[in-house]
mmCIF file of C-alpha atoms and ligand atoms in Angstrom:
data_model
loop_
_atom_site.group_PDB
_atom_site.id
_atom_site.type_symbol
_atom_site.label_atom_id
_atom_site.label_comp_id
_atom_site.label_asym_id
_atom_site.label_seq_id
_atom_site.Cartn_x
_atom_site.Cartn_y
_atom_site.Cartn_z
ATOM 1 C CA MET A 191 -43.811 64.615 136.675
ATOM 2 C CA GLU A 192 -45.500 63.210 133.554
ATOM 3 C CA ARG A 193 -44.301 60.800 130.891
ATOM 4 C CA THR A 194 -45.217 61.246 127.237
ATOM 5 C CA LEU A 195 -44.240 59.948 123.806
ATOM 6 C CA LEU A 196 -42.651 61.768 120.907
ATOM 7 C CA ILE A 197 -41.971 60.162 117.521
ATOM 8 C CA VAL A 198 -39.498 61.696 115.105
ATOM 9 C CA LYS A 199 -41.290 60.649 111.919
ATOM 10 C CA PRO A 200 -39.675 59.288 108.719
ATOM 11 C CA ASP A 201 -39.668 62.716 106.999
ATOM 12 C CA ALA A 202 -37.684 64.298 109.830
ATOM 13 C CA VAL A 203 -35.299 61.321 110.036
ATOM 14 C CA ALA A 204 -34.680 61.770 106.277
ATOM 15 C CA GLN A 205 -33.939 65.485 106.822
ATOM 16 C CA ASN A 206 -31.165 64.641 109.347
ATOM 17 C CA VAL A 207 -32.812 66.600 112.131
ATOM 18 C CA ILE A 208 -33.142 63.913 114.841
ATOM 19 C CA GLY A 209 -30.351 65.598 116.795
ATOM 20 C CA GLU A 210 -31.750 69.111 116.395
ATOM 21 C CA ILE A 211 -35.189 67.971 117.593
ATOM 22 C CA ILE A 212 -33.634 66.254 120.624
ATOM 23 C CA ARG A 213 -31.564 69.364 121.349
ATOM 24 C CA ARG A 214 -34.684 71.519 121.404
ATOM 25 C CA LEU A 215 -36.476 69.097 123.721
ATOM 26 C CA GLU A 216 -33.546 68.886 126.142
ATOM 27 C CA GLU A 217 -33.305 72.672 126.117
ATOM 28 C CA LYS A 218 -36.962 72.728 127.247
ATOM 29 C CA LYS A 219 -36.087 70.460 130.192
ATOM 30 C CA PHE A 220 -37.534 67.198 128.845
ATOM 31 C CA ARG A 221 -35.585 64.176 130.067
ATOM 32 C CA ILE A 222 -35.253 61.315 127.606
ATOM 33 C CA VAL A 223 -35.906 58.086 129.516
ATOM 34 C CA ASN A 224 -36.178 55.728 126.530
ATOM 35 C CA LEU A 225 -35.390 55.991 122.809
ATOM 36 C CA LYS A 226 -34.940 53.737 119.776
ATOM 37 C CA MET A 227 -34.995 53.707 115.979
ATOM 38 C CA VAL A 228 -37.600 51.435 114.396
ATOM 39 C CA ARG A 229 -39.082 50.783 111.001
ATOM 40 C CA LEU A 230 -42.770 50.194 111.669
ATOM 41 C CA SER A 231 -44.562 47.364 109.911
ATOM 42 C CA ARG A 232 -47.942 48.154 108.372
ATOM 43 C CA LYS A 233 -49.585 46.166 111.162
ATOM 44 C CA GLN A 234 -47.769 48.157 113.852
ATOM 45 C CA ALA A 235 -48.604 51.505 112.225
ATOM 46 C CA ALA A 236 -52.255 50.460 111.838
ATOM 47 C CA GLU A 237 -52.431 49.545 115.513
ATOM 48 C CA PHE A 238 -50.701 52.713 116.681
ATOM 49 C CA TYR A 239 -53.041 54.937 114.644
ATOM 50 C CA ALA A 240 -56.183 52.748 115.026
ATOM 51 C CA VAL A 241 -58.093 55.749 116.374
ATOM 52 C CA HIS A 242 -57.861 57.327 112.883
ATOM 53 C CA ARG A 243 -58.957 54.244 110.900
ATOM 54 C CA GLN A 244 -62.167 55.875 109.616
ATOM 55 C CA ARG A 245 -60.415 59.066 108.524
ATOM 56 C CA PRO A 246 -59.803 59.680 104.797
ATOM 57 C CA PHE A 247 -56.061 60.136 105.386
ATOM 58 C CA TYR A 248 -55.588 56.804 107.225
ATOM 59 C CA ASN A 249 -54.156 54.784 104.338
ATOM 60 C CA ASP A 250 -51.752 57.563 103.304
ATOM 61 C CA LEU A 251 -50.723 57.946 106.941
ATOM 62 C CA LEU A 252 -49.813 54.253 107.153
ATOM 63 C CA GLU A 253 -47.834 54.500 103.894
ATOM 64 C CA PHE A 254 -45.942 57.501 105.251
ATOM 65 C CA MET A 255 -45.223 56.055 108.689
ATOM 66 C CA THR A 256 -43.858 52.832 107.175
ATOM 67 C CA SER A 257 -41.806 54.600 104.469
ATOM 68 C CA GLY A 258 -38.623 54.689 106.561
ATOM 69 C CA PRO A 259 -37.302 54.499 110.090
ATOM 70 C CA CYS A 260 -38.735 56.621 112.858
ATOM 71 C CA VAL A 261 -37.425 57.449 116.336
ATOM 72 C CA PRO A 262 -39.903 57.086 119.211
ATOM 73 C CA MET A 263 -38.801 58.357 122.613
ATOM 74 C CA ALA A 264 -40.323 58.521 126.077
ATOM 75 C CA LEU A 265 -39.960 61.936 127.692
ATOM 76 C CA VAL A 266 -40.383 63.023 131.306
ATOM 77 C CA ARG A 267 -41.064 66.548 132.502
ATOM 78 C CA HIS A 268 -43.404 68.522 134.706
ATOM 79 C CA ASN A 269 -46.626 68.927 132.661
ATOM 80 C CA ALA A 270 -45.002 66.946 129.835
ATOM 81 C CA VAL A 271 -48.095 66.185 127.716
ATOM 82 C CA ALA A 272 -49.288 69.781 127.337
ATOM 83 C CA PHE A 273 -45.790 71.248 127.174
ATOM 84 C CA LEU A 274 -44.719 68.861 124.412
ATOM 85 C CA ARG A 275 -47.853 69.611 122.355
ATOM 86 C CA GLU A 276 -46.990 73.298 122.654
ATOM 87 C CA ALA A 277 -43.362 72.694 121.660
ATOM 88 C CA ILE A 278 -44.263 70.762 118.496
ATOM 89 C CA GLY A 279 -46.969 73.161 117.218
ATOM 90 C CA SER A 280 -50.193 72.530 115.264
ATOM 91 C CA THR A 281 -50.694 69.386 113.166
ATOM 92 C CA ASN A 282 -50.859 71.582 110.075
ATOM 93 C CA PRO A 283 -47.504 73.393 109.822
ATOM 94 C CA GLU A 284 -49.204 76.367 108.167
ATOM 95 C CA GLU A 285 -50.929 76.933 111.505
ATOM 96 C CA ALA A 286 -47.917 76.122 113.701
ATOM 97 C CA ALA A 287 -46.464 78.898 115.854
ATOM 98 C CA GLU A 288 -43.019 80.371 115.155
ATOM 99 C CA GLY A 289 -40.217 78.427 116.806
ATOM 100 C CA THR A 290 -42.149 75.143 117.027
ATOM 101 C CA ILE A 291 -40.735 71.898 115.661
ATOM 102 C CA ARG A 292 -43.450 71.531 113.028
ATOM 103 C CA LYS A 293 -43.113 75.148 111.919
ATOM 104 C CA ASP A 294 -39.443 74.528 111.204
ATOM 105 C CA PHE A 295 -39.375 70.914 109.966
ATOM 106 C CA ALA A 296 -42.837 69.832 108.754
ATOM 107 C CA THR A 297 -43.597 69.843 105.027
ATOM 108 C CA ASP A 298 -47.389 69.536 105.155
ATOM 109 C CA ILE A 299 -50.224 68.233 107.342
ATOM 110 C CA GLN A 300 -49.189 64.620 106.780
ATOM 111 C CA ASN A 301 -45.414 64.928 106.576
ATOM 112 C CA ASN A 302 -45.348 66.843 109.822
ATOM 113 C CA ALA A 303 -42.010 65.775 111.319
ATOM 114 C CA VAL A 304 -43.178 64.570 114.732
ATOM 115 C CA HIS A 305 -46.014 62.998 116.698
ATOM 116 C CA ALA A 306 -46.760 63.706 120.351
ATOM 117 C CA SER A 307 -49.329 62.088 122.647
ATOM 118 C CA ASP A 308 -52.433 64.243 123.064
ATOM 119 C CA SER A 309 -53.481 63.168 126.583
ATOM 120 C CA LEU A 310 -52.012 61.506 129.650
ATOM 121 C CA GLU A 311 -54.106 58.407 128.919
ATOM 122 C CA ASN A 312 -52.828 58.151 125.331
ATOM 123 C CA ALA A 313 -49.294 58.901 126.513
ATOM 124 C CA ALA A 314 -49.359 55.813 128.755
ATOM 125 C CA ARG A 315 -50.732 53.697 125.917
ATOM 126 C CA GLU A 316 -48.248 55.029 123.359
ATOM 127 C CA VAL A 317 -45.173 54.718 125.616
ATOM 128 C CA ALA A 318 -46.215 51.124 126.362
ATOM 129 C CA PHE A 319 -46.693 50.466 122.630
ATOM 130 C CA PHE A 320 -43.013 51.143 121.928
ATOM 131 C CA PHE A 321 -41.301 50.415 125.221
ATOM 132 C CA GLY A 322 -43.493 47.899 127.050
HETATM 133 P P1 CMP B 64 -50.150 62.970 114.201
HETATM 134 O O1 CMP B 64 -50.096 64.020 115.254
HETATM 135 O O2 CMP B 64 -49.134 61.894 114.250
HETATM 136 O O3 CMP B 64 -51.612 62.314 114.227
HETATM 137 C C1 CMP B 64 -52.226 61.756 113.087
HETATM 138 C C2 CMP B 64 -51.450 62.009 111.835
HETATM 139 O O4 CMP B 64 -52.185 61.865 110.625
HETATM 140 C C3 CMP B 64 -50.998 63.451 111.799
HETATM 141 O O5 CMP B 64 -50.025 63.692 112.788
HETATM 142 C C4 CMP B 64 -50.535 63.567 110.352
HETATM 143 O O6 CMP B 64 -49.265 62.997 110.133
HETATM 144 C C5 CMP B 64 -51.567 62.699 109.632
HETATM 145 N N1 CMP B 64 -52.587 63.478 108.914
HETATM 146 C C6 CMP B 64 -52.725 63.529 107.584
HETATM 147 N N2 CMP B 64 -53.746 64.284 107.225
HETATM 148 C C7 CMP B 64 -54.309 64.748 108.360
HETATM 149 C C8 CMP B 64 -55.434 65.600 108.642
HETATM 150 N N3 CMP B 64 -56.186 66.129 107.666
HETATM 151 N N4 CMP B 64 -55.717 65.867 109.921
HETATM 152 C C9 CMP B 64 -54.969 65.321 110.928
HETATM 153 N N5 CMP B 64 -53.897 64.507 110.715
HETATM 154 C C10 CMP B 64 -53.560 64.230 109.445
#
């Protein structure tokens, strides 16, 4: 079993689709082992996304992630990291597969509804970031 992190981002919270996203994840046999609603400070968002600090979209990303509450959750499943990445779809919703969360709820490459850890190592770091 693996543990990974999903964040329902502020755009998806504003669309009232927290429940629908959770329903889809539970249907795919993810078990929610921790969950909360938080409004990230700029400092917290900067730390969480520090790996992107040199990217041109970094400042806009911090603005977006601090624009409203988000819902991080720790998820457990066999092969959770890869399976969750598949379930959410490509970062750019124009490239996301049919039936994925981003295909259905993302607006654009930034306002893309959810975040999921991209490796087991980052999953451990990201779960610890929100849940200790
Ligand atoms: P996420 O999977 O959370 O990882 C980094 C985030 O930066 C990404 O989703 C988007 O919300 C945002 N972002 C904005 N522009 C880009 C881009 N050109 N490439 C990748 N991520 C981007």
